[in-house]
Coordinates of C-alpha atoms in Angstrom, one line a residue:
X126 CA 56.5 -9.1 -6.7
X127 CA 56.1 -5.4 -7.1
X128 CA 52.5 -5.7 -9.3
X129 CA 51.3 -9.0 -6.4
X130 CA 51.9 -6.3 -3.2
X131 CA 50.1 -3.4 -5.5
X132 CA 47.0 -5.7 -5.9
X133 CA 46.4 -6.8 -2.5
X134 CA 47.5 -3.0 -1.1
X135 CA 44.4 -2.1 -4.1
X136 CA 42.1 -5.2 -2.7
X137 CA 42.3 -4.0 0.8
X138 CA 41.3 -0.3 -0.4
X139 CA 38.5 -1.5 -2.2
X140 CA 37.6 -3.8 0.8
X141 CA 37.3 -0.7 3.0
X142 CA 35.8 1.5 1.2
X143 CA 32.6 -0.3 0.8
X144 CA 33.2 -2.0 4.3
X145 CA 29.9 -2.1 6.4
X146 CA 29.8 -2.1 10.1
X147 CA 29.4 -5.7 11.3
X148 CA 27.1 -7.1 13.3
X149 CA 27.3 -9.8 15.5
X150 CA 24.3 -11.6 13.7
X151 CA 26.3 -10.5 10.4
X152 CA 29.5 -11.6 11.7
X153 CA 27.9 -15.2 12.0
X154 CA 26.8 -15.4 9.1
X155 CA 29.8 -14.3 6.9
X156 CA 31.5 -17.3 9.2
X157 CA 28.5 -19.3 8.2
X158 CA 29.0 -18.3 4.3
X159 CA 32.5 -18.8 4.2
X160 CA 32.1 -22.6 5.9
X161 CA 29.9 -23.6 3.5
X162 CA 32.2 -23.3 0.5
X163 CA 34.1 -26.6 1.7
X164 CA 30.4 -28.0 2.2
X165 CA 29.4 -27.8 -1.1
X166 CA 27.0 -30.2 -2.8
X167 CA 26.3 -32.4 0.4
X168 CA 23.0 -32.4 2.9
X169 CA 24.9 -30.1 5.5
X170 CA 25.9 -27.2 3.0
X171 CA 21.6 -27.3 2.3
X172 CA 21.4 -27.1 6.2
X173 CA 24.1 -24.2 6.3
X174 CA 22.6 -22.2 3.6
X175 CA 19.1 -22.4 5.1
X176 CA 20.6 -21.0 8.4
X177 CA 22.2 -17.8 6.3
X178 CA 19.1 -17.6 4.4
X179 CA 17.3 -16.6 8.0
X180 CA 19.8 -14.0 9.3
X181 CA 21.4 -11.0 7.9
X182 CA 24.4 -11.4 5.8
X183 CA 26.1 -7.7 4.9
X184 CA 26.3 -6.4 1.4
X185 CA 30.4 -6.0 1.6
X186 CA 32.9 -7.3 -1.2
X187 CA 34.0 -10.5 0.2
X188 CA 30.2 -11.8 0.6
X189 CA 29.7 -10.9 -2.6
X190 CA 32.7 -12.8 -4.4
X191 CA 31.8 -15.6 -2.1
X192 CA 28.5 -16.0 -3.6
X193 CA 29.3 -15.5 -7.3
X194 CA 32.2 -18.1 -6.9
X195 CA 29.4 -20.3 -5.5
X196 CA 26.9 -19.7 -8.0
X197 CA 29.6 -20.3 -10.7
X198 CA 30.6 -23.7 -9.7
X199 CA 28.6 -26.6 -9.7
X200 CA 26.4 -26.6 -6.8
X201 CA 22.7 -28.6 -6.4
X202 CA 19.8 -27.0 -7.8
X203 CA 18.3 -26.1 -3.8
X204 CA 22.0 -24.4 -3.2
X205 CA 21.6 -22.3 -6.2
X206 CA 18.3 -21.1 -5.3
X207 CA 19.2 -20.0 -1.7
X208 CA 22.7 -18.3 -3.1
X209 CA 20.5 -16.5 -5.5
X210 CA 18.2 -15.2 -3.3
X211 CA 21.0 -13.6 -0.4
X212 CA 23.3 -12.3 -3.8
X213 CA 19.9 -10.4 -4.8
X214 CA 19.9 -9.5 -1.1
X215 CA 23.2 -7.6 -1.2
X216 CA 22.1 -5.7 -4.4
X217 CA 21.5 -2.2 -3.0
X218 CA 21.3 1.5 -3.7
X219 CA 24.3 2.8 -1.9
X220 CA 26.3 -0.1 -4.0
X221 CA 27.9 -0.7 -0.1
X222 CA 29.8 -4.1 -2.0
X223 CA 30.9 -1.9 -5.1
X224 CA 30.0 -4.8 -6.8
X225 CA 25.9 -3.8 -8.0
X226 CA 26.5 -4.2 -11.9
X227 CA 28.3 -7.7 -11.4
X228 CA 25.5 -9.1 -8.8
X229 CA 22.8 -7.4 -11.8
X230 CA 24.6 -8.9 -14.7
X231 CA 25.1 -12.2 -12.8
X232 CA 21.3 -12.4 -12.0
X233 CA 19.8 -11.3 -15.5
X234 CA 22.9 -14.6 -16.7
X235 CA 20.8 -16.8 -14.1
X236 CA 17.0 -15.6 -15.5
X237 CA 18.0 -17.6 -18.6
X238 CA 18.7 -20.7 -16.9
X239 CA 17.1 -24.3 -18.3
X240 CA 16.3 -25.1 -15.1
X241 CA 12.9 -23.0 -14.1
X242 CA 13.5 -22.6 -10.5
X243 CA 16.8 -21.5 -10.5
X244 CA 15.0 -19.1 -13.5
X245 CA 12.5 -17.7 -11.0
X246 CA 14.7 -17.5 -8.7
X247 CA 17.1 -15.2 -10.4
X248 CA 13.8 -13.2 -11.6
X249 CA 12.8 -12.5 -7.9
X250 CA 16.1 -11.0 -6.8
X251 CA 16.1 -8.7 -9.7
X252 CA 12.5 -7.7 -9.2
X253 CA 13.3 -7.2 -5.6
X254 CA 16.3 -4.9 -6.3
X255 CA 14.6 -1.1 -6.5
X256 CA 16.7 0.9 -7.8
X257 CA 16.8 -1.3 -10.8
X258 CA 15.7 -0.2 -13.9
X259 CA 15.5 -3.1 -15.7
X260 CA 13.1 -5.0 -14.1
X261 CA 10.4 -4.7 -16.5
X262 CA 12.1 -6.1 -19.1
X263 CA 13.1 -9.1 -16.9
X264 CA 9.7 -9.6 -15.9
X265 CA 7.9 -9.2 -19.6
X266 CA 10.5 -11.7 -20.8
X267 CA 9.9 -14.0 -18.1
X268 CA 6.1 -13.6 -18.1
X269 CA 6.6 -14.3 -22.2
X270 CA 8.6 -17.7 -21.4
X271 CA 6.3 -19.4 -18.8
X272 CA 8.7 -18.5 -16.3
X273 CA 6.2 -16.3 -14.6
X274 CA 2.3 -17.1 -14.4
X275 CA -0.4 -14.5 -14.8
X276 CA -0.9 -13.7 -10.6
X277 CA 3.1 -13.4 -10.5
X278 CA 3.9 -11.1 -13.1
X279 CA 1.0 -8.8 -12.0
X280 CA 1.7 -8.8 -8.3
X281 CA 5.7 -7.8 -9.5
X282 CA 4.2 -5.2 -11.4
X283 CA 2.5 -3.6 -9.0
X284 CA 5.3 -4.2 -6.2
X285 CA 7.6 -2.4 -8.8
X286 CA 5.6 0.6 -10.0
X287 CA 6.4 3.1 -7.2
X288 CA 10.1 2.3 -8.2
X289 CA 9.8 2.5 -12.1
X290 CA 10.9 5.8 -13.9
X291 CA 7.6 8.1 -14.1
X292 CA 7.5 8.4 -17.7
X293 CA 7.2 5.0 -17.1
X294 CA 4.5 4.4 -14.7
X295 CA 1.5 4.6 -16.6
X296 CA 2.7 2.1 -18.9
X297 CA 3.1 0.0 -16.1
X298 CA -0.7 0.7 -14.7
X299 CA -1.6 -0.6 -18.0
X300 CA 0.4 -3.8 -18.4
X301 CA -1.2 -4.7 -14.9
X302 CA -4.5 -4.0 -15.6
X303 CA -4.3 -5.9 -19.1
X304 CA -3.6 -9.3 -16.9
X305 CA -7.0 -9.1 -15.0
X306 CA -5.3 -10.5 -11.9
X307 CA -6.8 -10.3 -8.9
X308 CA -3.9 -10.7 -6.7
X309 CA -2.1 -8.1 -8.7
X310 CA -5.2 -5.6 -7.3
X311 CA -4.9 -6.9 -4.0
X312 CA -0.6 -5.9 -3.9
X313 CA -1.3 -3.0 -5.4
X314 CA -3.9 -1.6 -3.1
X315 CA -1.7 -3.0 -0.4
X316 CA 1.1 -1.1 -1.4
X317 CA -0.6 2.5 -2.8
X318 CA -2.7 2.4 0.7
X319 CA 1.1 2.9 2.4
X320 CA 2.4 6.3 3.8
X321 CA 3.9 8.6 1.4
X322 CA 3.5 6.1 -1.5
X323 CA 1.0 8.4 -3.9
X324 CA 3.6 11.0 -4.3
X325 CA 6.1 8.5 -5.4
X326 CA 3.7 7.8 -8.7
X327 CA 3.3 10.2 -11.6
X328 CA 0.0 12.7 -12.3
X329 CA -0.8 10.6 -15.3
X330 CA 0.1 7.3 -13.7
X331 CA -2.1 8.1 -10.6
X332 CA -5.1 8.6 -12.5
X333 CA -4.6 5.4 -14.3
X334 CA -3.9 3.5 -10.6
X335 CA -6.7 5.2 -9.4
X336 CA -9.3 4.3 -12.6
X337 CA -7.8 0.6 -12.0
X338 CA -9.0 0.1 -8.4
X339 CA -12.4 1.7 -9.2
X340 CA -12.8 -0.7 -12.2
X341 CA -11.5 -4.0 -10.0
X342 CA -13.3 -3.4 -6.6
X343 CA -13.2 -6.6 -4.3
X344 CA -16.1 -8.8 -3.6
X345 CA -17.6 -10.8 -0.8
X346 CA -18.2 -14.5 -1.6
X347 CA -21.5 -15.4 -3.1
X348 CA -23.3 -17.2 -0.1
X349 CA -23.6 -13.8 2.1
X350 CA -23.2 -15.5 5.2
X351 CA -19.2 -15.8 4.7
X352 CA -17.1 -13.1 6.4
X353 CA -13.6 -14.2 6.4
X354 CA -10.5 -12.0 7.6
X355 CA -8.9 -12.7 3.8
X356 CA -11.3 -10.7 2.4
X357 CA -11.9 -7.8 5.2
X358 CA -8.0 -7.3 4.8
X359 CA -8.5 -7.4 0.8
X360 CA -11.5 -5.0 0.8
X361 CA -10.1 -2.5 3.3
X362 CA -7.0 -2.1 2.0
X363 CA -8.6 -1.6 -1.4
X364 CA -10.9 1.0 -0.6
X365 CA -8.4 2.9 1.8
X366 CA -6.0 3.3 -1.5
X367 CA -8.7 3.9 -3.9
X368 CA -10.1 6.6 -1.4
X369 CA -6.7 8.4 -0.8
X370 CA -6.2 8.5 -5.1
X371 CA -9.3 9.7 -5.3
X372 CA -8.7 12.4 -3.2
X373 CA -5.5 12.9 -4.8
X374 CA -6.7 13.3 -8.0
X375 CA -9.7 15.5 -6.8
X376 CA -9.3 17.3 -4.0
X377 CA -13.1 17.9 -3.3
X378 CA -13.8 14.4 -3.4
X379 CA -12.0 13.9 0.1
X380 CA -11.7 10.5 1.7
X381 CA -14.8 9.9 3.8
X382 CA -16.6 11.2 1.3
X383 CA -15.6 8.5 -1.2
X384 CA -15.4 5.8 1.4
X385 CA -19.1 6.6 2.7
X386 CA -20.1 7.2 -0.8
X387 CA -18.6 3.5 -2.0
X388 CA -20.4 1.8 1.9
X389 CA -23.5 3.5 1.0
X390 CA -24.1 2.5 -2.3
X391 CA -27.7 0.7 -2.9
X392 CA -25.3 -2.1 -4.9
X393 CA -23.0 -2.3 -2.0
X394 CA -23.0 -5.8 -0.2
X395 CA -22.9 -4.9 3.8
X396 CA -20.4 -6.7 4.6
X397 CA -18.0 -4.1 3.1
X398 CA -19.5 -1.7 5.7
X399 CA -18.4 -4.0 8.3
X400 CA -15.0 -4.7 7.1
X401 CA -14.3 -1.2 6.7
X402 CA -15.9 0.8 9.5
X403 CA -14.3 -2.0 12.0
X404 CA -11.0 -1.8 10.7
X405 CA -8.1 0.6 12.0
X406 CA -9.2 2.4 8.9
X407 CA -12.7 2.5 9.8
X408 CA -11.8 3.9 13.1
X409 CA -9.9 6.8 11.8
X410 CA -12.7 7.7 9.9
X411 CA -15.3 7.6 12.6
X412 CA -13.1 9.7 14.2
X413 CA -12.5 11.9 11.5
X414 CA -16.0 12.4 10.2
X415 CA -17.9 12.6 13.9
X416 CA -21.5 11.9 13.5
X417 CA -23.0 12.4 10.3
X418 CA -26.1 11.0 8.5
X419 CA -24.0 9.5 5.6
X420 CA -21.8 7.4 8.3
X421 CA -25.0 6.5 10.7
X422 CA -26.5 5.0 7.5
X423 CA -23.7 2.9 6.6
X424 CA -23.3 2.0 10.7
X425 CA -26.7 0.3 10.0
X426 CA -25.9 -1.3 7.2
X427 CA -22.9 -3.1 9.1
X428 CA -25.3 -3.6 12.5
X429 CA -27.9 -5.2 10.5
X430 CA -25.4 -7.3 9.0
X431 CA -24.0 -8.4 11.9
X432 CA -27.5 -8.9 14.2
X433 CA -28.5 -11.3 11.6
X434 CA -26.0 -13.7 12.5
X435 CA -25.8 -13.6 16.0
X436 CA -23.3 -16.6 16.5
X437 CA -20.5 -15.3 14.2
X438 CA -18.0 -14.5 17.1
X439 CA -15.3 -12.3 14.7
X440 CA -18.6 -10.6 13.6
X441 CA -19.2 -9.6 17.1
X442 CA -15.7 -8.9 17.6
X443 CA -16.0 -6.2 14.4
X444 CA -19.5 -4.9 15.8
X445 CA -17.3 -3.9 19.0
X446 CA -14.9 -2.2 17.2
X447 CA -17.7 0.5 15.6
X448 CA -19.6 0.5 18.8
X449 CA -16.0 1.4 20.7
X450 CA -15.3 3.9 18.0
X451 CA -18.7 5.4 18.1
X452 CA -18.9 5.5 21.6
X453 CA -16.4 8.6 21.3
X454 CA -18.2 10.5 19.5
X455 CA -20.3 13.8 20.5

């Protein structure tokens, strides 16, 4: 009797230590979570899940053991995948469940799995957990086993390098730039274009980011009358990250001079020029730079551009950003 009162008086310590404050929205969903367990296996537990999947569910102990006792019973294939993705969820770096190394080992368990979405899955979560450091093994393994294809392992690679150790990072340039991905470029330029994100990534790993973006600059599609917002979003973010390494790396070779430098170019297709100088980006810049003869060169590369195809209305729509930003200008 004694040992039964000293484990729930231990329980209820534990349970309050790592305690989070609840919110209504995570109040529902615990009642949510906890209503599903008797639902298991039919049409409305699917339902009930999907509802949890969309709201926040808080990284405390009971969720937790919830979760694992759901993943370790049998459950339907779509179950697991949803109780996968919100255990990965509650995997964070203040360990607020006190349960981070059983959510981790259960995970890595579930990567090996027969079934490949359950697999990929599991391979998500982990990739998706930060602080984690072994999510490049997870992710080679997987890659090796078909589990991940070539655009998936790269763009995990690149979401994962600001978090990798820095004697690490460089590495991690390389294994991305050995896939040739394109998508992988685009994730990473998205992500290294992001405040403060630079000085998260080693000196030898920056140069290698940066040497990777110049080697795998985006390009316009062939027939030069295509301007779609995929590729000004692709193309701007590119240049904005492989402008700021630059300047990094080289502190004389400051950011509107390697943007102007890159717009300028006799090789350079104009529609980068519009892209970029009608972007927030290109704004900034404008700003930044005020009237010079390397930005009124590459202003009439993008006008040209743009005059020659007079019924594109998000062309015209980009032409008014420059002339807006221009027009403040002495």
């Amino acid at each position: 009797m004694k040992n039964h009162l000293l484990a729930a008086l231990l329980l209820t310590a534990v349970s309050s230590v790592f305690a989070q404050p609840s919110t209504p929205q995570a109040l529902l969903a615990e009642n949510q979570l906890k209503s599903y367990v008797s639902l298991k296996g039919t049409a409305a537990a699917q339902e009930k899940l999907e509802g949890i999947d969309v709201t926040t569910l808080a990284a405390n102990n009971s969720n937790v053991m919830l979760l694992r006792n759901a993943l370790s019973g049998k459950t339907m294939v779509a179950e697991k995948v949803v109780l996968i993705r919100l255990l990965g969820r509650l995997y964070n770096s203040k360990n607020t469940s006190g349960l981070n190394n059983e959510i981790l080992g259960d995970l890595k368990q579930l990567t090996t799995s027969n079934d490949q979405s359950i697999a990929r899955a599991a391979v998500f979560s982990i990739s998706r957990s930060a602080n984690n450091q072994d999510v490049l093994e997870v992710l080679s393994r997987s890659r090796k086993g078909g589990i991940l294809n070539k655009d998936e392992y790269a763009g995990e690679l690149a979401h994962n390098l600001r978090f990798t150790e820095k004697n690490k990072q460089k590495e991690v340039v390389q294994m991305l730039a050995s896939e040739k991905s394109a998508y992988g470029v685009d994730v990473l330029a998205m992500n290294a274009g992001g405040y403060g994100y630079l000085e998260t990534i080693s000196p030898e790993a920056l140069v290698a980011l940066r040497d990777y973006l110049a080697a795998n600059e985006p390009n316009f599609p062939k027939p030069i009358g295509f301007f779609y917002l995929s590729d000004v979003i692709k193309y701007t973010n590119w240049l904005h990250a492989y402008a700021l390494a630059n300047a990094k790396i080289e502190p004389a070779k400051t950011y509107s001079i390697t943007v102007l430098k890159v717009l300028n170019s006799s090789q350079a297709d104009p529609r980068k020029a519009v892209a970029f100088l009608g972007s927030d980006e290109g704004k900034k810049l404008i700003k930044s730079v005020g009237k010079t003869s390397e930005l009124d060169k590459a202003v009439e590369r993008a006008q040209t551009y743009i005059e020659s195809f007079p019924g594109d209305s998000i062309l015209r729509g980009f032409g008014k950003n420059i002339n807006d930003s221009l027009a403040g200008l002495k």
